[in-house]
PDB file of C-alpha atoms in Angstrom:
ATOM      1  CA  MET R 249     -88.740 -94.390  -2.314  1.00  0.00           C
ATOM      2  CA  HIS R 250     -91.126 -92.437  -4.458  1.00  0.00           C
ATOM      3  CA  LYS R 251     -94.855 -92.147  -3.921  1.00  0.00           C
ATOM      4  CA  VAL R 252     -96.926 -94.464  -6.105  1.00  0.00           C
ATOM      5  CA  ARG R 253    -100.506 -93.624  -6.990  1.00  0.00           C
ATOM      6  CA  SER R 254    -103.311 -96.043  -7.711  1.00  0.00           C
ATOM      7  CA  LYS R 255    -103.732 -97.104 -11.333  1.00  0.00           C
ATOM      8  CA  THR R 256    -107.514 -96.914 -10.929  1.00  0.00           C
ATOM      9  CA  ALA R 257    -108.737 -94.623 -13.718  1.00  0.00           C
ATOM     10  CA  ALA R 258    -110.969 -92.649 -11.409  1.00  0.00           C
ATOM     11  CA  ALA R 259    -111.475 -93.041  -7.709  1.00  0.00           C
ATOM     12  CA  SER R 260    -114.757 -94.717  -6.948  1.00  0.00           C
ATOM     13  CA  ARG R 261    -117.599 -92.725  -5.450  1.00  0.00           C
ATOM     14  CA  TRP R 262    -117.795 -95.508  -2.866  1.00  0.00           C
ATOM     15  CA  HIS R 263    -114.517 -96.138  -1.117  1.00  0.00           C
ATOM     16  CA  ALA R 264    -113.001 -96.546   2.316  1.00  0.00           C
ATOM     17  CA  GLU R 265    -109.549 -96.273   3.833  1.00  0.00           C
ATOM     18  CA  VAL R 266    -108.237 -97.838   7.008  1.00  0.00           C
ATOM     19  CA  GLN R 267    -104.834 -97.279   8.589  1.00  0.00           C
ATOM     20  CA  MET R 268    -103.142-100.057  10.486  1.00  0.00           C
ATOM     21  CA  GLN R 269     -99.771-101.089  11.816  1.00  0.00           C
ATOM     22  CA  VAL R 270     -98.221-104.469  10.991  1.00  0.00           C
ATOM     23  CA  GLN R 271     -98.232-106.683  14.078  1.00  0.00           C
ATOM     24  CA  PHE R 272     -95.717-109.381  15.002  1.00  0.00           C
ATOM     25  CA  PHE R 273     -98.307-112.163  14.627  1.00  0.00           C
ATOM     26  CA  ASP R 274     -98.743-111.231  10.934  1.00  0.00           C
ATOM     27  CA  LEU R 275     -95.135-112.155  10.076  1.00  0.00           C
ATOM     28  CA  ASP R 276     -93.784-115.321   8.503  1.00  0.00           C
ATOM     29  CA  PRO R 277     -90.355-116.904   9.212  1.00  0.00           C
ATOM     30  CA  MET R 278     -88.759-114.433   6.767  1.00  0.00           C
ATOM     31  CA  GLU R 279     -89.992-111.583   9.029  1.00  0.00           C
ATOM     32  CA  ILE R 280     -92.314-110.094   6.408  1.00  0.00           C
ATOM     33  CA  VAL R 281     -96.101-110.172   6.378  1.00  0.00           C
ATOM     34  CA  TRP R 282     -97.239-113.699   5.492  1.00  0.00           C
ATOM     35  CA  HIS R 283     -98.959-113.654   2.079  1.00  0.00           C
ATOM     36  CA  GLY R 284    -102.187-115.143   3.478  1.00  0.00           C
ATOM     37  CA  ARG R 285    -102.560-112.338   6.016  1.00  0.00           C
ATOM     38  CA  TYR R 286    -103.435-109.906   3.220  1.00  0.00           C
ATOM     39  CA  VAL R 287    -106.803-111.650   2.923  1.00  0.00           C
ATOM     40  CA  LYS R 288    -107.555-110.437   6.465  1.00  0.00           C
ATOM     41  CA  TYR R 289    -106.402-106.930   5.554  1.00  0.00           C
ATOM     42  CA  LEU R 290    -108.814-106.911   2.598  1.00  0.00           C
ATOM     43  CA  GLU R 291    -111.656-108.027   4.861  1.00  0.00           C
ATOM     44  CA  VAL R 292    -110.925-105.217   7.324  1.00  0.00           C
ATOM     45  CA  VAL R 293    -111.174-102.503   4.681  1.00  0.00           C
ATOM     46  CA  ARG R 294    -114.061-104.247   2.863  1.00  0.00           C
ATOM     47  CA  CYS R 295    -116.070-104.141   6.117  1.00  0.00           C
ATOM     48  CA  ALA R 296    -115.294-100.414   6.444  1.00  0.00           C
ATOM     49  CA  LEU R 297    -116.524 -99.879   2.877  1.00  0.00           C
ATOM     50  CA  LEU R 298    -119.733-101.846   3.455  1.00  0.00           C
ATOM     51  CA  ASP R 299    -120.343 -99.939   6.711  1.00  0.00           C
ATOM     52  CA  SER R 300    -119.921 -96.654   4.839  1.00  0.00           C
ATOM     53  CA  ILE R 301    -122.736 -97.496   2.413  1.00  0.00           C
ATOM     54  CA  GLY R 302    -124.990 -98.850   5.159  1.00  0.00           C
ATOM     55  CA  TYR R 303    -124.964-102.415   3.851  1.00  0.00           C
ATOM     56  CA  ASN R 304    -122.653-104.457   6.056  1.00  0.00           C
ATOM     57  CA  TYR R 305    -122.921-108.225   6.517  1.00  0.00           C
ATOM     58  CA  VAL R 306    -125.602-107.961   9.219  1.00  0.00           C
ATOM     59  CA  GLU R 307    -127.682-105.670   6.998  1.00  0.00           C
ATOM     60  CA  MET R 308    -127.142-107.977   4.011  1.00  0.00           C
ATOM     61  CA  LYS R 309    -128.482-110.937   5.959  1.00  0.00           C
ATOM     62  CA  ALA R 310    -131.441-108.877   7.231  1.00  0.00           C
ATOM     63  CA  SER R 311    -132.252-107.953   3.607  1.00  0.00           C
ATOM     64  CA  GLY R 312    -132.427-111.654   2.684  1.00  0.00           C
ATOM     65  CA  TYR R 313    -129.131-111.922   0.824  1.00  0.00           C
ATOM     66  CA  ALA R 314    -125.719-113.410   1.468  1.00  0.00           C
ATOM     67  CA  TRP R 315    -122.805-112.099  -0.596  1.00  0.00           C
ATOM     68  CA  PRO R 316    -120.060-114.758  -0.717  1.00  0.00           C
ATOM     69  CA  VAL R 317    -116.693-113.969  -2.242  1.00  0.00           C
ATOM     70  CA  ILE R 318    -116.448-116.043  -5.436  1.00  0.00           C
ATOM     71  CA  ASP R 319    -113.193-114.673  -6.822  1.00  0.00           C
ATOM     72  CA  MET R 320    -110.089-113.057  -5.344  1.00  0.00           C
ATOM     73  CA  HIS R 321    -106.895-111.831  -6.985  1.00  0.00           C
ATOM     74  CA  LEU R 322    -103.822-110.550  -5.132  1.00  0.00           C
ATOM     75  CA  ARG R 323    -100.614-109.120  -6.569  1.00  0.00           C
ATOM     76  CA  TYR R 324     -97.704-108.716  -4.202  1.00  0.00           C
ATOM     77  CA  VAL R 325     -95.391-105.857  -5.125  1.00  0.00           C
ATOM     78  CA  ALA R 326     -93.244-105.310  -2.038  1.00  0.00           C
ATOM     79  CA  PRO R 327     -93.182-106.871   1.430  1.00  0.00           C
ATOM     80  CA  ALA R 328     -94.632-105.240   4.521  1.00  0.00           C
ATOM     81  CA  THR R 329     -92.604-105.538   7.719  1.00  0.00           C
ATOM     82  CA  PHE R 330     -93.113-105.449  11.478  1.00  0.00           C
ATOM     83  CA  GLY R 331     -94.234-102.058  12.768  1.00  0.00           C
ATOM     84  CA  GLN R 332     -94.826-100.612   9.302  1.00  0.00           C
ATOM     85  CA  ARG R 333     -97.877 -98.365   9.046  1.00  0.00           C
ATOM     86  CA  LEU R 334    -100.166 -99.239   6.161  1.00  0.00           C
ATOM     87  CA  ILE R 335    -103.074 -97.630   4.391  1.00  0.00           C
ATOM     88  CA  LEU R 336    -105.668-100.102   3.164  1.00  0.00           C
ATOM     89  CA  ARG R 337    -108.032 -98.735   0.507  1.00  0.00           C
ATOM     90  CA  ALA R 338    -111.106-100.350  -1.030  1.00  0.00           C
ATOM     91  CA  ASP R 339    -113.035 -98.995  -4.025  1.00  0.00           C
ATOM     92  CA  LEU R 340    -116.391-100.377  -5.152  1.00  0.00           C
ATOM     93  CA  VAL R 341    -116.013-100.528  -8.937  1.00  0.00           C
ATOM     94  CA  GLU R 342    -118.904-102.780 -10.081  1.00  0.00           C
ATOM     95  CA  TRP R 343    -122.341-103.293  -8.534  1.00  0.00           C
ATOM     96  CA  GLU R 344    -124.922-104.063 -11.240  1.00  0.00           C
ATOM     97  CA  ASP R 345    -124.497-107.843 -11.397  1.00  0.00           C
ATOM     98  CA  ARG R 346    -121.985-108.364  -8.612  1.00  0.00           C
ATOM     99  CA  LEU R 347    -119.904-106.492  -6.059  1.00  0.00           C
ATOM    100  CA  LYS R 348    -116.403-106.009  -7.400  1.00  0.00           C
ATOM    101  CA  ILE R 349    -114.026-104.257  -5.066  1.00  0.00           C
ATOM    102  CA  GLU R 350    -110.484-103.188  -5.885  1.00  0.00           C
ATOM    103  CA  TYR R 351    -107.911-102.796  -3.128  1.00  0.00           C
ATOM    104  CA  LEU R 352    -104.646-100.988  -2.684  1.00  0.00           C
ATOM    105  CA  VAL R 353    -102.248-101.497   0.235  1.00  0.00           C
ATOM    106  CA  THR R 354     -99.592 -98.799   0.568  1.00  0.00           C
ATOM    107  CA  ASP R 355     -96.978 -97.626   3.042  1.00  0.00           C
ATOM    108  CA  SER R 356     -98.519 -94.704   4.933  1.00  0.00           C
ATOM    109  CA  VAL R 357     -95.269 -92.710   4.972  1.00  0.00           C
ATOM    110  CA  THR R 358     -93.836 -93.206   1.486  1.00  0.00           C
ATOM    111  CA  GLY R 359     -96.980 -94.124  -0.446  1.00  0.00           C
ATOM    112  CA  GLN R 360     -95.143 -97.134  -1.884  1.00  0.00           C
ATOM    113  CA  ARG R 361     -97.531 -99.724  -3.294  1.00  0.00           C
ATOM    114  CA  LEU R 362     -97.230-103.046  -1.482  1.00  0.00           C
ATOM    115  CA  ASN R 363    -100.224-104.973  -2.758  1.00  0.00           C
ATOM    116  CA  ARG R 364    -103.091-104.665  -5.253  1.00  0.00           C
ATOM    117  CA  ALA R 365    -106.090-106.942  -5.087  1.00  0.00           C
ATOM    118  CA  SER R 366    -109.683-107.424  -6.119  1.00  0.00           C
ATOM    119  CA  THR R 367    -112.620-109.467  -4.890  1.00  0.00           C
ATOM    120  CA  THR R 368    -115.900-110.364  -6.519  1.00  0.00           C
ATOM    121  CA  GLN R 369    -119.023-111.175  -4.539  1.00  0.00           C
ATOM    122  CA  VAL R 370    -122.437-112.257  -5.796  1.00  0.00           C
ATOM    123  CA  ALA R 371    -125.848-112.055  -4.181  1.00  0.00           C
ATOM    124  CA  VAL R 372    -127.385-115.314  -3.030  1.00  0.00           C
ATOM    125  CA  ASP R 373    -131.039-115.399  -1.983  1.00  0.00           C
ATOM    126  CA  ILE R 374    -130.881-116.837   1.532  1.00  0.00           C
ATOM    127  CA  ALA R 375    -134.389-118.343   1.393  1.00  0.00           C
ATOM    128  CA  SER R 376    -133.850-120.281  -1.840  1.00  0.00           C
ATOM    129  CA  GLY R 377    -130.061-120.612  -1.793  1.00  0.00           C
ATOM    130  CA  GLU R 378    -129.990-119.512  -5.410  1.00  0.00           C
ATOM    131  CA  MET R 379    -127.436-117.142  -6.868  1.00  0.00           C
ATOM    132  CA  CYS R 380    -128.853-113.926  -8.309  1.00  0.00           C
ATOM    133  CA  PHE R 381    -127.682-112.938 -11.774  1.00  0.00           C
ATOM    134  CA  ALA R 382    -128.344-109.265 -11.043  1.00  0.00           C
ATOM    135  CA  SER R 383    -127.768-107.338  -7.851  1.00  0.00           C
ATOM    136  CA  PRO R 384    -130.948-106.995  -5.793  1.00  0.00           C
ATOM    137  CA  PRO R 385    -132.729-103.622  -5.562  1.00  0.00           C
ATOM    138  CA  VAL R 386    -131.651-103.180  -1.925  1.00  0.00           C
ATOM    139  CA  LEU R 387    -128.043-102.674  -3.061  1.00  0.00           C
ATOM    140  CA  PHE R 388    -129.054 -99.911  -5.470  1.00  0.00           C
ATOM    141  CA  GLU R 389    -131.078 -98.270  -2.665  1.00  0.00           C
ATOM    142  CA  LYS R 390    -128.023 -98.326  -0.376  1.00  0.00           C
ATOM    143  CA  LEU R 391    -125.907 -96.793  -3.132  1.00  0.00           C
ATOM    144  CA  GLY R 392    -128.528 -94.109  -3.811  1.00  0.00           C
ATOM    145  CA  LEU R 393    -129.067 -95.373  -7.355  1.00  0.00           C
ATOM    146  CA  THR R 394    -132.002 -96.571  -9.393  1.00  0.00           C
ATOM    147  CA  SER R 395    -131.682-100.278 -10.217  1.00  0.00           C
ATOM    148  CA  VAL R 396    -130.895-101.211 -13.784  1.00  0.00           C
TER     149      VAL R 396
END
């Protein structure tokens, strides 16, 4: 198989990669990774990305905001199988009004694309329970940016 590169126009300044091996408990009766397990894979690499910018879920809560996932898209290209080594990549691509993260799951040996995905999260003020229509200043501080 040939190596497939991400279709992302430019790699994000904020990204993370995690390597993992497919475990037996991730398989479905067809002996491929169950489609729902990819949600866990996205969470693993999303947590690595949030850790890398110093704004993980604990820090979000401490700053007064929750960031629920409000939208998720997954596109399955090829199945992953038991023992296969994967590279999970997450790129932060939008942050002004929401957190939009794009994901790529590839075979670590061949580079073959197995899955593309995206998630969207919005800030919710914990005290009021209200959704914010712009990302709070704390996010811009963590990203080393000036808020819009």
